[in-house]
Short mmCIF file of C-alpha atoms in Angstrom, two decimals:
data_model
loop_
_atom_site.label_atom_id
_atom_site.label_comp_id
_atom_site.label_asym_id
_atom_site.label_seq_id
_atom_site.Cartn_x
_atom_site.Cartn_y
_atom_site.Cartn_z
CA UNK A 13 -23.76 -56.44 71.90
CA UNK A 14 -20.09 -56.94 72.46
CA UNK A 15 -19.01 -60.59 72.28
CA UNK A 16 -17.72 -60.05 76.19
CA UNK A 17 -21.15 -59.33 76.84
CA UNK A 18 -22.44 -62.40 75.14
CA UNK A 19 -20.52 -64.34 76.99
CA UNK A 20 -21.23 -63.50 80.09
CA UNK A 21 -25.12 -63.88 78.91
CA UNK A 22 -24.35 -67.23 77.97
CA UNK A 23 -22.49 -67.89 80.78
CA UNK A 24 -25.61 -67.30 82.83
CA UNK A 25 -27.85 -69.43 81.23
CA UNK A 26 -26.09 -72.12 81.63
CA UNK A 27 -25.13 -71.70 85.00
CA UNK A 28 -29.05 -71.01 85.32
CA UNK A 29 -29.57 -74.51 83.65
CA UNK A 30 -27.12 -76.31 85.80
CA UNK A 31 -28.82 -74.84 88.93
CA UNK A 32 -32.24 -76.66 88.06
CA UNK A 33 -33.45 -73.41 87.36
CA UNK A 34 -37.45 -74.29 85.32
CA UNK A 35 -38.90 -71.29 84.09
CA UNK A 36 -42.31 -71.54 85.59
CA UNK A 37 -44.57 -71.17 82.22
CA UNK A 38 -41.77 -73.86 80.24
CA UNK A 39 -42.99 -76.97 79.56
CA UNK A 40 -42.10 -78.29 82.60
CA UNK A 41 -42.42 -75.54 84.53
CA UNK A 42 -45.14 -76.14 87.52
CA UNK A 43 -47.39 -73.29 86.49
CA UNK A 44 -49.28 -75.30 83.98
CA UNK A 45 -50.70 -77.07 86.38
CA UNK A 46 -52.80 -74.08 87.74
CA UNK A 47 -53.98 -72.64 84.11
CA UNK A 48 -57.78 -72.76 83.78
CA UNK A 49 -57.79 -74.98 86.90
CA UNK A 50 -58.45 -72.47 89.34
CA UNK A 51 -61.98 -71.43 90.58
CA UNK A 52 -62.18 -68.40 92.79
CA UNK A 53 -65.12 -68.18 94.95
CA UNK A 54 -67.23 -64.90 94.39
CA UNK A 55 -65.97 -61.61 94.92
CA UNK A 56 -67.57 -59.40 98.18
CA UNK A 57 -67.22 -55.95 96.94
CA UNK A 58 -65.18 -53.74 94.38
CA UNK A 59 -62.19 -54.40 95.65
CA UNK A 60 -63.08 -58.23 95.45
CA UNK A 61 -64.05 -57.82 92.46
CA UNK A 62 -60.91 -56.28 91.11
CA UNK A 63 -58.62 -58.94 92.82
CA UNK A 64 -60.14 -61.91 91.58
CA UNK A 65 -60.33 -60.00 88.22
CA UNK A 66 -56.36 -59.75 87.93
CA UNK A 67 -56.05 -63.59 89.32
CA UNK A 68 -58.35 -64.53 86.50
CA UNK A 69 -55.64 -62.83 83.87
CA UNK A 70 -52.69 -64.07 85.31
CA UNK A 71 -54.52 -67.83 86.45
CA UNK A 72 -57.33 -68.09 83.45
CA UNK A 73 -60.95 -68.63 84.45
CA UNK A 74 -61.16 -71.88 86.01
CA UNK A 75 -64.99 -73.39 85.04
CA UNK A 76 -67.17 -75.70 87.55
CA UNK A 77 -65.07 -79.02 86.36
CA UNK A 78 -61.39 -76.87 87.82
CA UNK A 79 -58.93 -78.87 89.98
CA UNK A 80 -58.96 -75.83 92.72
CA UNK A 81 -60.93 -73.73 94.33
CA UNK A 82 -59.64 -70.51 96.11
CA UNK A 83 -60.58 -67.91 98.17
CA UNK A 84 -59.66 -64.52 98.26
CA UNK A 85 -60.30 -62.29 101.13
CA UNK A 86 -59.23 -58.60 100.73
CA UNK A 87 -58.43 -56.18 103.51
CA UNK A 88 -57.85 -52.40 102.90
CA UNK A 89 -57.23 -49.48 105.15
CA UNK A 90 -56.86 -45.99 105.03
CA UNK A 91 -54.81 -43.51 106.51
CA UNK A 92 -53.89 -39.65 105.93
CA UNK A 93 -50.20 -38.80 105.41
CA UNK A 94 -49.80 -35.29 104.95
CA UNK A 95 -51.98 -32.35 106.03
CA UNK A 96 -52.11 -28.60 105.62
CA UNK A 97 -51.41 -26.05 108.00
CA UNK A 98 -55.34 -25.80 108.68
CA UNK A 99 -55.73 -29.53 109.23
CA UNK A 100 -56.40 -30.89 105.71
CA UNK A 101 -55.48 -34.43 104.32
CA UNK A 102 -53.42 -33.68 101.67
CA UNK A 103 -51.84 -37.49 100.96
CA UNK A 104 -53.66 -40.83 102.00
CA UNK A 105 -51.91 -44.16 101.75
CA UNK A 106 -53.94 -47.52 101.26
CA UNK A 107 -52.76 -50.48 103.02
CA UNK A 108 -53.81 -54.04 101.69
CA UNK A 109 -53.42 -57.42 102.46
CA UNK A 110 -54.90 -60.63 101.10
CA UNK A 111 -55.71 -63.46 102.65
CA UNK A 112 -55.65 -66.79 100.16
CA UNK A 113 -56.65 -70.34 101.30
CA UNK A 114 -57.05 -72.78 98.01
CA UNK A 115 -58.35 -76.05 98.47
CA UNK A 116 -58.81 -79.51 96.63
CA UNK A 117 -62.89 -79.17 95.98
CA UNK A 118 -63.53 -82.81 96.02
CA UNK A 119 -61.55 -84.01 99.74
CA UNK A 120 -61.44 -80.27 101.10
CA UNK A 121 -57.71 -80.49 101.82
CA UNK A 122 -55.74 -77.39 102.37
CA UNK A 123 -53.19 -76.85 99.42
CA UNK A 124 -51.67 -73.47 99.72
CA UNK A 125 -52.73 -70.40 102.34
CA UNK A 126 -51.24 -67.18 103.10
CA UNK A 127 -51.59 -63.52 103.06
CA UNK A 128 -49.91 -60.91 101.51
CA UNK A 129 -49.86 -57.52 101.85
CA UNK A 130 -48.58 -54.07 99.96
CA UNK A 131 -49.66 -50.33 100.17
CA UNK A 132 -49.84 -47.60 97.53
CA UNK A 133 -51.04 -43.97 98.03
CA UNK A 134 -52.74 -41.15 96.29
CA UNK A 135 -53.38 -37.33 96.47
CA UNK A 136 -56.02 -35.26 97.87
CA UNK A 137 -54.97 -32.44 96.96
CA UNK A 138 -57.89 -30.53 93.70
CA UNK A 139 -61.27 -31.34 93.42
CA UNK A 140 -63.64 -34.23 95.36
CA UNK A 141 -64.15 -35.81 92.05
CA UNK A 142 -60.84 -35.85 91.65
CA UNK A 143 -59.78 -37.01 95.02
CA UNK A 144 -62.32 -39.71 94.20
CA UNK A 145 -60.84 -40.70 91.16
CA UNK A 146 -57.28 -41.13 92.53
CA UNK A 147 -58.55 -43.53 95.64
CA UNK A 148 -60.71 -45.09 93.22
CA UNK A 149 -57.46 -45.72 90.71
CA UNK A 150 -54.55 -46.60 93.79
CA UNK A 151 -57.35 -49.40 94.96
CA UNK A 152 -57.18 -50.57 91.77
CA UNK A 153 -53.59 -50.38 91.88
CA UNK A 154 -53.64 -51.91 94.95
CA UNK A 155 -55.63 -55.19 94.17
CA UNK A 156 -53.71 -55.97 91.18
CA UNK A 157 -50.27 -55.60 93.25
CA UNK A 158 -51.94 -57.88 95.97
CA UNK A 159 -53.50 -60.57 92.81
CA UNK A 160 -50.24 -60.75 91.24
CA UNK A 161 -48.48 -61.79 94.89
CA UNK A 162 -50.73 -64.43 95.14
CA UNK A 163 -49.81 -65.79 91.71
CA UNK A 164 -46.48 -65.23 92.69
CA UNK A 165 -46.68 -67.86 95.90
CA UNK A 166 -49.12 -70.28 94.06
CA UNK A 167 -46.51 -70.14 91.46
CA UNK A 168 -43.81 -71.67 93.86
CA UNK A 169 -46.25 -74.29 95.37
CA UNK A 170 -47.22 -75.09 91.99
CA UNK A 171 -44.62 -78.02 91.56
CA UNK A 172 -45.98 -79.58 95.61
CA UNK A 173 -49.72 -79.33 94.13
CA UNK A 174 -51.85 -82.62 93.12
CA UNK A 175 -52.69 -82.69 89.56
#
């Protein structure tokens, strides 16, 4: 690294600093408040399961005693994107969004809700079981895009929440 470019690298750390800039897993960053204290409501369905499976890596499993309690509502659909000359689906794309709504368990208050919402895509182009196999992987795909977008927003309410 040239010492021009390790000044502009320190430059920008401290301009970083002097912006109030927390990194949001520092020590007083306002993600610590939502490790292990998050309990997500049971899953409906693979895709269910698969979301709240990504929120528990990113969020840790949050036990009967957690601070939160959130639930996690999936939606998915499906349309084709390219066909053959004789009418085939060739290319389907998955549309997703996730609706969120996490809540003090004790008084019931509201403390963050949203949706968000991404797509991703696969080929159908080979065998059924292998058409199956590429839906089967892009809604995976799909629900940890969506899991990590929720971590993303609780992660900037994170500071506003009670602890």
């Amino acid at each position: 690294m040239s010492s021009s470019d390790r000044r502009a690298f320190l430059l920008s750390v401290l301009a970083l600093g002097a912006c109030g800039f927390t990194p949001a897993y520092g020590p007083s960053g306002g993600a610590g408040v939502l490790q292990s204290q998050v309990r997500l409501t049971d899953p409906v369905g693979r895709d269910g399961y698969l979301l709240n499976r990504r929120l528990e890596e990113r969020l840790g499993r949050g036990g009967p005693s957690a601070r939160y309690a959130m639930k996690v509502t999936p939606i998915v659909t499906q349309s084709g994107m390219g066909s053959t000359s004789r009418g085939l689906t060739t290319r389907f794309q998955l549309l997703g969004k996730a609706k969120f709504l996490m809540t003090d368990p004790v008084t019931a208050d509201v403390l963050a809700e949203g949706e968000v919402q991404s797509f991703t895509g696969y080929s159908a182009t080979g065998t059924t079981v292998a058409t199956l196999a590429a839906e089967r992987d892009a809604r995976q795909r799909l629900m940890t895009i969506l899991a990590d977008m929720v971590v993303d927003r609780l992660l900037v309410a994170a500071s506003g929440l009670p602890s």
